[in-house]
PDB file of C-alpha atoms in Angstrom:
ATOM      1  CA  MET J  14       2.828   5.988   3.148  1.00 53.00           C
ATOM      2  CA  ASN J  15       2.468   8.169   6.232  1.00 54.00           C
ATOM      3  CA  ARG J  16       5.029  10.717   5.063  1.00 53.00           C
ATOM      4  CA  ILE J  17       2.574  11.664   2.319  1.00 54.00           C
ATOM      5  CA  GLN J  18       0.111  13.293   4.729  1.00 56.00           C
ATOM      6  CA  ILE J  19       1.791  16.727   4.807  1.00 50.00           C
ATOM      7  CA  PHE J  20       2.159  16.688   1.029  1.00 52.00           C
ATOM      8  CA  ARG J  21      -1.440  15.597   0.549  1.00 55.00           C
ATOM      9  CA  ASN J  22      -2.888  18.236   2.863  1.00 53.00           C
ATOM     10  CA  SER J  23      -0.916  20.989   1.137  1.00 53.00           C
ATOM     11  CA  LEU J  24      -1.996  19.745  -2.259  1.00 51.00           C
ATOM     12  CA  ILE J  25      -5.667  20.064  -1.382  1.00 46.00           C
ATOM     13  CA  LEU J  26      -5.267  23.821  -1.093  1.00 41.00           C
ATOM     14  CA  ILE J  27      -3.365  24.028  -4.376  1.00 45.00           C
ATOM     15  CA  SER J  28      -5.995  21.962  -6.141  1.00 45.00           C
ATOM     16  CA  LEU J  29      -8.672  24.519  -5.252  1.00 35.00           C
ATOM     17  CA  ILE J  30      -6.920  27.237  -7.238  1.00 34.00           C
ATOM     18  CA  THR J  31      -5.409  25.280 -10.124  1.00 38.00           C
ATOM     19  CA  LEU J  32      -6.659  23.356 -13.133  1.00 36.00           C
ATOM     20  CA  THR J  33      -8.073  19.916 -12.561  1.00 44.00           C
ATOM     21  CA  LEU J  34      -6.397  16.875 -14.060  1.00 46.00           C
ATOM     22  CA  SER J  35      -7.385  16.073 -17.606  1.00 50.00           C
ATOM     23  CA  ASN J  36     -10.248  13.620 -17.972  1.00 58.00           C
ATOM     24  CA  CYS J  37      -8.936  10.344 -19.311  1.00 73.00           C
ATOM     25  CA  ALA J  38     -12.341   9.637 -20.826  1.00 58.00           C
ATOM     26  CA  SER J  39     -11.699  12.359 -23.393  1.00 52.00           C
ATOM     27  CA  VAL J  40      -9.017  10.255 -25.067  1.00 53.00           C
ATOM     28  CA  GLU J  41      -8.783   6.696 -26.261  1.00 60.00           C
ATOM     29  CA  THR J  42      -8.612   4.468 -23.177  1.00 60.00           C
ATOM     30  CA  PRO J  43      -5.501   2.228 -23.049  1.00 66.00           C
ATOM     31  CA  ASN J  44      -6.094  -1.505 -22.826  1.00 79.00           C
ATOM     32  CA  ARG J  45      -5.619  -2.949 -19.360  1.00 87.00           C
ATOM     33  CA  LEU J  46      -3.121  -5.723 -18.795  1.00 87.00           C
ATOM     34  CA  ARG J  47      -5.531  -7.292 -16.283  1.00 87.00           C
ATOM     35  CA  LYS J  48      -8.946  -8.619 -17.291  1.00 84.00           C
ATOM     36  CA  ALA J  49     -10.538  -7.035 -14.220  1.00 92.00           C
ATOM     37  CA  ILE J  50      -9.412  -4.101 -12.110  1.00 96.00           C
ATOM     38  CA  ASP J  51      -7.428  -5.103  -9.032  1.00 98.00           C
ATOM     39  CA  LEU J  52      -9.232  -3.486  -6.090  1.00 98.00           C
ATOM     40  CA  GLN J  53      -6.933  -3.117  -3.086  1.00 98.00           C
ATOM     41  CA  GLY J  54      -7.814  -2.151   0.469  1.00 98.00           C
ATOM     42  CA  HIS J  55      -5.021   0.119   1.732  1.00 98.00           C
ATOM     43  CA  ARG J  56      -3.620  -1.112   5.062  1.00 98.00           C
ATOM     44  CA  GLY J  57      -6.674  -3.343   5.053  1.00 98.00           C
ATOM     45  CA  ALA J  58      -9.266  -0.592   5.210  1.00 98.00           C
ATOM     46  CA  ARG J  59      -7.632   2.349   6.982  1.00 98.00           C
ATOM     47  CA  GLY J  60     -10.610   4.618   6.433  1.00 98.00           C
ATOM     48  CA  LEU J  61     -12.970   2.206   8.217  1.00 98.00           C
ATOM     49  CA  LYS J  62     -11.007   0.300  10.892  1.00 98.00           C
ATOM     50  CA  PRO J  63      -7.569   0.589  12.584  1.00 98.00           C
ATOM     51  CA  GLU J  64      -4.878   0.216   9.934  1.00 98.00           C
ATOM     52  CA  ASN J  65      -2.913  -2.993   9.378  1.00 98.00           C
ATOM     53  CA  THR J  66      -5.049  -4.866  11.938  1.00 98.00           C
ATOM     54  CA  TRP J  67      -7.272  -7.855  11.459  1.00 98.00           C
ATOM     55  CA  PRO J  68     -10.511  -5.830  11.785  1.00 98.00           C
ATOM     56  CA  ALA J  69      -9.324  -3.682   8.856  1.00 98.00           C
ATOM     57  CA  PHE J  70      -8.700  -6.747   6.718  1.00 98.00           C
ATOM     58  CA  GLU J  71     -12.100  -8.150   7.631  1.00 98.00           C
ATOM     59  CA  GLU J  72     -13.556  -4.941   6.171  1.00 98.00           C
ATOM     60  CA  ALA J  73     -11.532  -5.383   2.982  1.00 98.00           C
ATOM     61  CA  ILE J  74     -12.808  -8.943   2.719  1.00 98.00           C
ATOM     62  CA  LYS J  75     -16.381  -7.804   3.416  1.00 98.00           C
ATOM     63  CA  TYR J  76     -16.243  -5.461   0.417  1.00 98.00           C
ATOM     64  CA  LYS J  77     -14.664  -8.136  -1.769  1.00 97.00           C
ATOM     65  CA  MET J  78     -11.306  -6.526  -2.373  1.00 98.00           C
ATOM     66  CA  VAL J  79      -9.213  -8.525  -4.807  1.00 98.00           C
ATOM     67  CA  THR J  80      -5.977  -7.758  -2.966  1.00 98.00           C
ATOM     68  CA  LEU J  81      -5.147  -7.125   0.684  1.00 98.00           C
ATOM     69  CA  GLU J  82      -2.483  -4.413   0.936  1.00 99.00           C
ATOM     70  CA  LEU J  83      -0.300  -4.191   4.039  1.00 98.00           C
ATOM     71  CA  ASP J  84       2.972  -2.907   5.476  1.00 98.00           C
ATOM     72  CA  THR J  85       5.730  -4.805   7.241  1.00 99.00           C
ATOM     73  CA  VAL J  86       8.715  -4.036   9.464  1.00 98.00           C
ATOM     74  CA  LEU J  87      11.394  -6.348  10.851  1.00 98.00           C
ATOM     75  CA  THR J  88      11.492  -6.479  14.665  1.00 98.00           C
ATOM     76  CA  LYS J  89      14.427  -6.787  17.061  1.00 98.00           C
ATOM     77  CA  ASP J  90      13.918 -10.567  17.204  1.00 98.00           C
ATOM     78  CA  LYS J  91      13.728 -10.754  13.388  1.00 98.00           C
ATOM     79  CA  LYS J  92       9.997 -11.272  13.109  1.00 98.00           C
ATOM     80  CA  VAL J  93       7.955  -9.671  10.334  1.00 98.00           C
ATOM     81  CA  VAL J  94       5.306  -7.509  11.987  1.00 98.00           C
ATOM     82  CA  MET J  95       2.486  -5.700  10.206  1.00 98.00           C
ATOM     83  CA  HIS J  96       3.067  -2.010  10.905  1.00 98.00           C
ATOM     84  CA  HIS J  97       3.444   1.054   8.695  1.00 98.00           C
ATOM     85  CA  ASP J  98       6.247   3.017  10.325  1.00 96.00           C
ATOM     86  CA  SER J  99       9.675   1.857  11.428  1.00 97.00           C
ATOM     87  CA  ASP J 100       8.902   3.620  14.736  1.00 98.00           C
ATOM     88  CA  THR J 101       5.962   3.052  17.028  1.00 98.00           C
ATOM     89  CA  ASN J 102       3.092   5.462  16.436  1.00 98.00           C
ATOM     90  CA  PRO J 103       1.558   7.051  19.589  1.00 98.00           C
ATOM     91  CA  ILE J 104      -1.244   8.527  17.455  1.00 97.00           C
ATOM     92  CA  ILE J 105      -2.796   5.129  16.783  1.00 98.00           C
ATOM     93  CA  CYS J 106      -1.368   2.820  19.478  1.00 98.00           C
ATOM     94  CA  GLN J 107      -1.260   2.964  23.274  1.00 98.00           C
ATOM     95  CA  ASN J 108      -0.282   0.747  26.177  1.00 98.00           C
ATOM     96  CA  SER J 109      -2.850  -1.869  27.152  1.00 97.00           C
ATOM     97  CA  ASN J 110      -3.675   0.174  30.288  1.00 97.00           C
ATOM     98  CA  GLY J 111      -4.482   3.222  28.160  1.00 98.00           C
ATOM     99  CA  THR J 112      -1.307   5.174  28.847  1.00 98.00           C
ATOM    100  CA  GLU J 113       0.657   6.747  26.013  1.00 98.00           C
ATOM    101  CA  ILE J 114       3.509   4.887  24.354  1.00 98.00           C
ATOM    102  CA  LYS J 115       6.811   6.502  23.457  1.00 97.00           C
ATOM    103  CA  LYS J 116       8.007   6.745  19.890  1.00 97.00           C
ATOM    104  CA  THR J 117      10.523   3.917  19.644  1.00 98.00           C
ATOM    105  CA  SER J 118      12.280   2.186  16.765  1.00 98.00           C
ATOM    106  CA  LEU J 119      10.726  -1.183  15.955  1.00 98.00           C
ATOM    107  CA  TYR J 120      14.263  -2.473  15.500  1.00 98.00           C
ATOM    108  CA  GLU J 121      14.649  -2.100  19.281  1.00 98.00           C
ATOM    109  CA  LEU J 122      11.447  -3.966  20.167  1.00 98.00           C
ATOM    110  CA  THR J 123      10.498  -7.642  20.012  1.00 98.00           C
ATOM    111  CA  LEU J 124       7.277  -8.902  18.470  1.00 98.00           C
ATOM    112  CA  ALA J 125       5.963  -9.742  21.949  1.00 98.00           C
ATOM    113  CA  GLU J 126       6.639  -6.199  23.156  1.00 98.00           C
ATOM    114  CA  LEU J 127       4.829  -4.729  20.145  1.00 98.00           C
ATOM    115  CA  GLN J 128       1.892  -7.071  20.615  1.00 98.00           C
ATOM    116  CA  SER J 129       1.465  -5.819  24.187  1.00 98.00           C
ATOM    117  CA  TYR J 130       0.131  -2.535  22.723  1.00 98.00           C
ATOM    118  CA  ASP J 131      -3.500  -1.693  22.088  1.00 98.00           C
ATOM    119  CA  CYS J 132      -3.623  -0.480  18.470  1.00 98.00           C
ATOM    120  CA  GLY J 133      -7.379  -0.372  18.126  1.00 98.00           C
ATOM    121  CA  SER J 134      -8.738   2.013  20.755  1.00 98.00           C
ATOM    122  CA  LYS J 135      -7.389   5.276  19.352  1.00 98.00           C
ATOM    123  CA  LYS J 136      -9.239   6.642  16.337  1.00 96.00           C
ATOM    124  CA  ASN J 137      -7.026   8.059  13.603  1.00 97.00           C
ATOM    125  CA  PRO J 138      -8.059  11.740  13.462  1.00 96.00           C
ATOM    126  CA  ASN J 139      -7.508  11.854   9.689  1.00 97.00           C
ATOM    127  CA  PHE J 140     -10.275   9.302   9.057  1.00 98.00           C
ATOM    128  CA  PRO J 141     -13.634  10.370  10.502  1.00 97.00           C
ATOM    129  CA  LYS J 142     -15.389   7.182   9.347  1.00 97.00           C
ATOM    130  CA  GLN J 143     -12.876   4.948  11.121  1.00 98.00           C
ATOM    131  CA  ILE J 144     -14.432   2.869  13.912  1.00 98.00           C
ATOM    132  CA  PRO J 145     -12.113   1.958  16.822  1.00 98.00           C
ATOM    133  CA  VAL J 146     -11.790  -1.665  17.912  1.00 98.00           C
ATOM    134  CA  PRO J 147     -10.453  -1.527  21.492  1.00 98.00           C
ATOM    135  CA  GLY J 148      -7.847  -4.090  22.440  1.00 98.00           C
ATOM    136  CA  THR J 149      -6.763  -4.859  18.878  1.00 98.00           C
ATOM    137  CA  LYS J 150      -3.200  -6.173  18.696  1.00 98.00           C
ATOM    138  CA  LEU J 151      -0.626  -5.993  15.942  1.00 98.00           C
ATOM    139  CA  LEU J 152      -0.173  -9.121  13.830  1.00 98.00           C
ATOM    140  CA  SER J 153       2.878 -10.932  12.625  1.00 98.00           C
ATOM    141  CA  LEU J 154       2.775 -11.725   8.916  1.00 98.00           C
ATOM    142  CA  GLU J 155       2.488 -15.418   9.768  1.00 98.00           C
ATOM    143  CA  GLU J 156      -0.559 -14.806  11.970  1.00 98.00           C
ATOM    144  CA  PHE J 157      -2.097 -12.767   9.159  1.00 98.00           C
ATOM    145  CA  PHE J 158      -1.688 -15.581   6.629  1.00 98.00           C
ATOM    146  CA  GLU J 159      -3.113 -18.111   9.115  1.00 98.00           C
ATOM    147  CA  LYS J 160      -6.244 -16.010   9.477  1.00 98.00           C
ATOM    148  CA  VAL J 161      -6.679 -15.312   5.756  1.00 98.00           C
ATOM    149  CA  LEU J 162      -6.144 -18.927   4.738  1.00 98.00           C
ATOM    150  CA  ALA J 163      -8.703 -20.029   7.339  1.00 98.00           C
ATOM    151  CA  ILE J 164     -11.216 -17.580   5.825  1.00 98.00           C
ATOM    152  CA  GLU J 165     -10.418 -18.855   2.329  1.00 98.00           C
ATOM    153  CA  LYS J 166     -10.966 -22.451   3.397  1.00 97.00           C
ATOM    154  CA  LYS J 167     -14.454 -21.631   4.661  1.00 97.00           C
ATOM    155  CA  SER J 168     -15.543 -19.210   1.959  1.00 97.00           C
ATOM    156  CA  LYS J 169     -13.768 -20.759  -1.056  1.00 94.00           C
ATOM    157  CA  GLU J 170     -12.620 -17.234  -1.946  1.00 97.00           C
ATOM    158  CA  VAL J 171      -8.995 -16.588  -2.909  1.00 98.00           C
ATOM    159  CA  TYR J 172      -7.200 -13.321  -2.185  1.00 98.00           C
ATOM    160  CA  GLU J 173      -4.059 -11.703  -3.474  1.00 98.00           C
ATOM    161  CA  PHE J 174      -1.504  -9.940  -1.283  1.00 99.00           C
ATOM    162  CA  ASN J 175       0.424  -6.715  -1.775  1.00 99.00           C
ATOM    163  CA  ILE J 176       3.082  -6.557   0.936  1.00 99.00           C
ATOM    164  CA  GLU J 177       5.248  -3.498   1.463  1.00 98.00           C
ATOM    165  CA  THR J 178       8.662  -3.396   3.106  1.00 98.00           C
ATOM    166  CA  LYS J 179       9.052  -0.331   5.337  1.00 98.00           C
ATOM    167  CA  PHE J 180      12.312   1.335   6.358  1.00 98.00           C
ATOM    168  CA  PRO J 181      13.291   4.661   7.977  1.00 97.00           C
ATOM    169  CA  ASP J 182      12.232   7.605   5.797  1.00 92.00           C
ATOM    170  CA  ASP J 183      15.720   9.117   5.927  1.00 93.00           C
ATOM    171  CA  GLY J 184      17.128   6.360   3.717  1.00 93.00           C
ATOM    172  CA  SER J 185      19.469   5.131   6.450  1.00 95.00           C
ATOM    173  CA  ALA J 186      18.613   1.437   6.074  1.00 98.00           C
ATOM    174  CA  PRO J 187      21.775  -0.477   5.083  1.00 98.00           C
ATOM    175  CA  ASP J 188      21.721  -3.024   2.265  1.00 98.00           C
ATOM    176  CA  SER J 189      21.995  -5.807   4.854  1.00 98.00           C
ATOM    177  CA  LEU J 190      18.723  -4.777   6.528  1.00 98.00           C
ATOM    178  CA  VAL J 191      16.831  -4.396   3.262  1.00 98.00           C
ATOM    179  CA  LYS J 192      18.083  -7.791   2.109  1.00 98.00           C
ATOM    180  CA  GLU J 193      17.299  -9.520   5.413  1.00 98.00           C
ATOM    181  CA  HIS J 194      13.782  -8.058   5.589  1.00 98.00           C
ATOM    182  CA  THR J 195      13.014  -8.994   1.994  1.00 98.00           C
ATOM    183  CA  GLU J 196      14.316 -12.531   2.377  1.00 98.00           C
ATOM    184  CA  LYS J 197      12.422 -13.092   5.656  1.00 98.00           C
ATOM    185  CA  LEU J 198       9.278 -11.887   3.901  1.00 98.00           C
ATOM    186  CA  ILE J 199       9.800 -14.290   1.017  1.00 98.00           C
ATOM    187  CA  GLN J 200      10.425 -17.206   3.360  1.00 98.00           C
ATOM    188  CA  ILE J 201       6.992 -16.622   4.909  1.00 98.00           C
ATOM    189  CA  ILE J 202       5.317 -16.222   1.510  1.00 98.00           C
ATOM    190  CA  GLU J 203       6.849 -19.531   0.427  1.00 98.00           C
ATOM    191  CA  LYS J 204       5.897 -21.209   3.711  1.00 98.00           C
ATOM    192  CA  TYR J 205       2.225 -20.417   3.157  1.00 98.00           C
ATOM    193  CA  LYS J 206       2.372 -21.302  -0.534  1.00 98.00           C
ATOM    194  CA  VAL J 207       1.091 -17.934  -1.800  1.00 98.00           C
ATOM    195  CA  VAL J 208       3.981 -17.139  -4.152  1.00 98.00           C
ATOM    196  CA  GLU J 209       1.813 -16.891  -7.255  1.00 98.00           C
ATOM    197  CA  ARG J 210      -0.592 -14.408  -5.685  1.00 98.00           C
ATOM    198  CA  SER J 211       1.827 -12.208  -3.776  1.00 98.00           C
ATOM    199  CA  THR J 212       3.452  -8.907  -4.683  1.00 98.00           C
ATOM    200  CA  ILE J 213       6.302  -7.264  -2.803  1.00 99.00           C
ATOM    201  CA  GLN J 214       6.275  -3.479  -3.057  1.00 98.00           C
ATOM    202  CA  SER J 215       8.526  -0.729  -1.742  1.00 98.00           C
ATOM    203  CA  PHE J 216       9.668   2.854  -2.097  1.00 98.00           C
ATOM    204  CA  ASP J 217      13.143   1.466  -1.441  1.00 98.00           C
ATOM    205  CA  LEU J 218      13.799  -0.119  -4.816  1.00 98.00           C
ATOM    206  CA  ARG J 219      16.607  -2.266  -3.413  1.00 98.00           C
ATOM    207  CA  THR J 220      13.791  -4.468  -2.118  1.00 98.00           C
ATOM    208  CA  LEU J 221      12.804  -5.268  -5.699  1.00 98.00           C
ATOM    209  CA  THR J 222      16.322  -6.317  -6.617  1.00 98.00           C
ATOM    210  CA  PHE J 223      16.689  -8.625  -3.609  1.00 98.00           C
ATOM    211  CA  SER J 224      13.222 -10.067  -4.215  1.00 98.00           C
ATOM    212  CA  LYS J 225      13.939 -10.952  -7.852  1.00 98.00           C
ATOM    213  CA  VAL J 226      17.136 -12.714  -6.819  1.00 98.00           C
ATOM    214  CA  LYS J 227      15.494 -14.671  -3.995  1.00 98.00           C
ATOM    215  CA  ASN J 228      12.341 -15.729  -5.867  1.00 98.00           C
ATOM    216  CA  SER J 229      11.689 -14.336  -9.332  1.00 98.00           C
ATOM    217  CA  LYS J 230       8.155 -15.777  -9.348  1.00 98.00           C
ATOM    218  CA  ILE J 231       6.980 -13.199  -6.825  1.00 98.00           C
ATOM    219  CA  LYS J 232       5.727 -10.020  -8.492  1.00 98.00           C
ATOM    220  CA  THR J 233       7.366  -6.733  -7.512  1.00 98.00           C
ATOM    221  CA  SER J 234       5.923  -3.237  -7.423  1.00 98.00           C
ATOM    222  CA  ALA J 235       7.846   0.054  -7.478  1.00 98.00           C
ATOM    223  CA  LEU J 236       6.270   2.760  -5.320  1.00 98.00           C
ATOM    224  CA  PHE J 237       6.759   6.449  -6.066  1.00 98.00           C
ATOM    225  CA  VAL J 238       5.755   9.695  -4.374  1.00 97.00           C
ATOM    226  CA  PRO J 239       6.274  13.159  -5.887  1.00 96.00           C
ATOM    227  CA  THR J 240       7.906  16.029  -4.053  1.00 95.00           C
ATOM    228  CA  TYR J 241       5.678  19.003  -3.233  1.00 94.00           C
ATOM    229  CA  PHE J 242       6.932  20.863  -6.311  1.00 95.00           C
ATOM    230  CA  GLN J 243       6.512  17.862  -8.605  1.00 95.00           C
ATOM    231  CA  GLY J 244       2.993  17.357  -7.298  1.00 94.00           C
ATOM    232  CA  PHE J 245       2.173  21.007  -8.012  1.00 94.00           C
ATOM    233  CA  LEU J 246       3.406  20.732 -11.608  1.00 94.00           C
ATOM    234  CA  MET J 247       1.423  17.580 -12.226  1.00 93.00           C
ATOM    235  CA  THR J 248      -1.684  19.149 -10.711  1.00 89.00           C
ATOM    236  CA  VAL J 249      -1.524  21.942 -13.292  1.00 90.00           C
ATOM    237  CA  GLY J 250      -0.925  19.511 -16.159  1.00 88.00           C
ATOM    238  CA  LEU J 251       2.879  19.619 -16.321  1.00 91.00           C
ATOM    239  CA  GLY J 252       5.631  17.320 -15.047  1.00 91.00           C
ATOM    240  CA  ASN J 253       5.863  14.754 -17.851  1.00 93.00           C
ATOM    241  CA  SER J 254       9.591  14.395 -17.250  1.00 95.00           C
ATOM    242  CA  TYR J 255       8.865  13.142 -13.717  1.00 96.00           C
ATOM    243  CA  ARG J 256       6.520  10.524 -15.106  1.00 97.00           C
ATOM    244  CA  GLU J 257       9.154   9.360 -17.573  1.00 97.00           C
ATOM    245  CA  SER J 258      11.799   9.151 -14.865  1.00 97.00           C
ATOM    246  CA  ILE J 259       9.783   6.867 -12.596  1.00 98.00           C
ATOM    247  CA  LEU J 260       8.865   4.585 -15.488  1.00 98.00           C
ATOM    248  CA  SER J 261      12.556   4.248 -16.312  1.00 98.00           C
ATOM    249  CA  ALA J 262      13.440   3.587 -12.668  1.00 98.00           C
ATOM    250  CA  ALA J 263      10.746   0.914 -12.341  1.00 98.00           C
ATOM    251  CA  LYS J 264      11.757  -0.786 -15.568  1.00 98.00           C
ATOM    252  CA  ASP J 265      15.432  -0.742 -14.568  1.00 98.00           C
ATOM    253  CA  LYS J 266      14.447  -2.781 -11.495  1.00 98.00           C
ATOM    254  CA  ASN J 267      12.423  -5.232 -13.614  1.00 98.00           C
ATOM    255  CA  ALA J 268       9.284  -4.256 -11.706  1.00 98.00           C
ATOM    256  CA  ASP J 269       6.075  -5.986 -12.708  1.00 98.00           C
ATOM    257  CA  ILE J 270       4.018  -3.053 -11.435  1.00 98.00           C
ATOM    258  CA  VAL J 271       4.541   0.684 -11.221  1.00 98.00           C
ATOM    259  CA  SER J 272       2.568   2.028  -8.267  1.00 98.00           C
ATOM    260  CA  PRO J 273       2.658   5.833  -8.116  1.00 98.00           C
ATOM    261  CA  TYR J 274       0.749   8.446  -6.188  1.00 98.00           C
ATOM    262  CA  PHE J 275      -2.372   8.966  -8.324  1.00 97.00           C
ATOM    263  CA  LEU J 276      -1.309  12.403  -9.632  1.00 96.00           C
ATOM    264  CA  TYR J 277       1.221  10.719 -11.898  1.00 97.00           C
ATOM    265  CA  VAL J 278      -1.457   8.864 -13.838  1.00 97.00           C
ATOM    266  CA  THR J 279      -2.466  10.117 -17.286  1.00 96.00           C
ATOM    267  CA  PRO J 280      -3.496   8.173 -20.415  1.00 95.00           C
ATOM    268  CA  LYS J 281       0.028   8.547 -21.796  1.00 95.00           C
ATOM    269  CA  PHE J 282       1.562   7.303 -18.540  1.00 97.00           C
ATOM    270  CA  VAL J 283      -0.647   4.210 -18.561  1.00 97.00           C
ATOM    271  CA  LYS J 284       0.078   3.462 -22.211  1.00 96.00           C
ATOM    272  CA  GLU J 285       3.827   3.836 -21.781  1.00 97.00           C
ATOM    273  CA  SER J 286       3.741   1.615 -18.690  1.00 98.00           C
ATOM    274  CA  HIS J 287       1.835  -1.040 -20.580  1.00 97.00           C
ATOM    275  CA  ASP J 288       4.211  -0.742 -23.539  1.00 97.00           C
ATOM    276  CA  LYS J 289       7.019  -1.544 -21.088  1.00 97.00           C
ATOM    277  CA  GLY J 290       5.078  -4.546 -19.803  1.00 97.00           C
ATOM    278  CA  MET J 291       4.213  -3.038 -16.408  1.00 98.00           C
ATOM    279  CA  PHE J 292       0.841  -2.863 -14.673  1.00 98.00           C
ATOM    280  CA  VAL J 293      -0.287   0.495 -13.241  1.00 98.00           C
ATOM    281  CA  ILE J 294      -1.785   0.504  -9.732  1.00 98.00           C
ATOM    282  CA  PRO J 295      -1.951   4.001  -8.180  1.00 98.00           C
ATOM    283  CA  TRP J 296      -2.442   4.910  -4.521  1.00 98.00           C
ATOM    284  CA  THR J 297      -4.094   6.190  -2.293  1.00 98.00           C
ATOM    285  CA  VAL J 298      -7.373   7.005  -4.056  1.00 98.00           C
ATOM    286  CA  ASN J 299     -10.192   8.101  -1.764  1.00 98.00           C
ATOM    287  CA  THR J 300     -12.711  10.041  -3.861  1.00 98.00           C
ATOM    288  CA  GLU J 301     -15.335   8.832  -6.320  1.00 98.00           C
ATOM    289  CA  LYS J 302     -14.265  11.405  -8.908  1.00 98.00           C
ATOM    290  CA  GLU J 303     -10.645  10.284  -8.893  1.00 98.00           C
ATOM    291  CA  MET J 304     -11.573   6.602  -8.943  1.00 98.00           C
ATOM    292  CA  LYS J 305     -13.689   7.142 -12.052  1.00 97.00           C
ATOM    293  CA  ARG J 306     -10.943   9.168 -13.719  1.00 97.00           C
ATOM    294  CA  LEU J 307      -8.381   6.448 -13.112  1.00 98.00           C
ATOM    295  CA  VAL J 308     -10.706   3.718 -14.351  1.00 97.00           C
ATOM    296  CA  SER J 309     -11.179   5.690 -17.560  1.00 96.00           C
ATOM    297  CA  CYS J 310      -7.395   5.989 -17.847  1.00 96.00           C
ATOM    298  CA  GLY J 311      -7.141   2.206 -18.030  1.00 96.00           C
ATOM    299  CA  VAL J 312      -5.285   1.546 -14.778  1.00 97.00           C
ATOM    300  CA  ASP J 313      -4.932  -2.082 -13.757  1.00 98.00           C
ATOM    301  CA  GLY J 314      -5.799  -1.529 -10.128  1.00 98.00           C
ATOM    302  CA  ILE J 315      -6.580   1.071  -7.473  1.00 98.00           C
ATOM    303  CA  ILE J 316      -5.474   1.229  -3.830  1.00 99.00           C
ATOM    304  CA  SER J 317      -7.910   2.952  -1.452  1.00 98.00           C
ATOM    305  CA  ASP J 318      -8.450   3.500   2.259  1.00 98.00           C
ATOM    306  CA  TYR J 319     -12.174   3.002   1.597  1.00 98.00           C
ATOM    307  CA  PRO J 320     -12.983  -0.450   0.189  1.00 98.00           C
ATOM    308  CA  ASP J 321     -16.686   0.327   0.522  1.00 98.00           C
ATOM    309  CA  LEU J 322     -16.403   3.331  -1.795  1.00 98.00           C
ATOM    310  CA  LEU J 323     -14.063   1.545  -4.185  1.00 98.00           C
ATOM    311  CA  ASP J 324     -16.469  -1.382  -4.446  1.00 98.00           C
ATOM    312  CA  SER J 325     -19.476   0.857  -5.106  1.00 97.00           C
ATOM    313  CA  VAL J 326     -17.700   2.963  -7.742  1.00 97.00           C
ATOM    314  CA  VAL J 327     -15.896   0.285  -9.713  1.00 96.00           C
ATOM    315  CA  ARG J 328     -18.543  -2.419  -9.257  1.00 93.00           C
ATOM    316  CA  PRO J 329     -21.782  -0.407  -9.369  1.00 84.00           C
ATOM    317  CA  LYS J 330     -24.796  -2.432  -8.332  1.00 79.00           C
ATOM    318  CA  PRO J 331     -27.706  -2.798 -10.827  1.00 76.00           C
TER     319      PRO J 331
END
């Protein structure tokens, strides 16, 4: 969801001079489809530790997230690596000797080459609370499941997984790549016997189609981001047609979950999603005020960079 940063930063300025979103608590709250809200740590816990790395997922586990959310890309040697962008990111990764890496397509690099990078020493400048973990390596999806299942065996806790397929932002990924990535992902999910507690999500809705064909038991989630103009309209209380269009698109793909940027979410949006049999799990929600608003809207889950904040807001301690 990196491409959202420019949009998000611009929206902050707009929000200071426009009306705030309506308070869902002022209307009848829709019934949730889940008994308890699904708390998800975004990229593990991007606001606290280096994203999509094991230290970030340890943070999510520490704050008792229900679901571990992560991103995946297919490497040159057809391995599923946990990484947000389809290119290497010099802002958050470096060579093991501390020198800068070049921006390179992950499709041109093997898993071993990617795991030679240090993706824990460089602090993401957008997250002041993030604590670097020098020497941290990228994980394959298989290594991730090995670690989580080992934790589960010791703690007797059971986690859910929300796994995103990532492709170039320009939409250039051919059907063959989307299909291959999705099927490789499902093979690993089946190998570790976590079908019933896994969700495959994507902005590229072809992923959902291929997933349903390969294994219909795996839940799918349709991700949506508004354009700058759409975000502006929704900020000032307009844009219902955009909400209707994404609900239709998600339903057309037989999605189990609609997962929009949080601006989309209103009481009517949640009700209409539920009427269509879809859960609502917005992203990326990083303020107490917005978390409370969404809870009052009746959302089924919330994705946040800050599991500590999400835990304290949604599960307030006595």
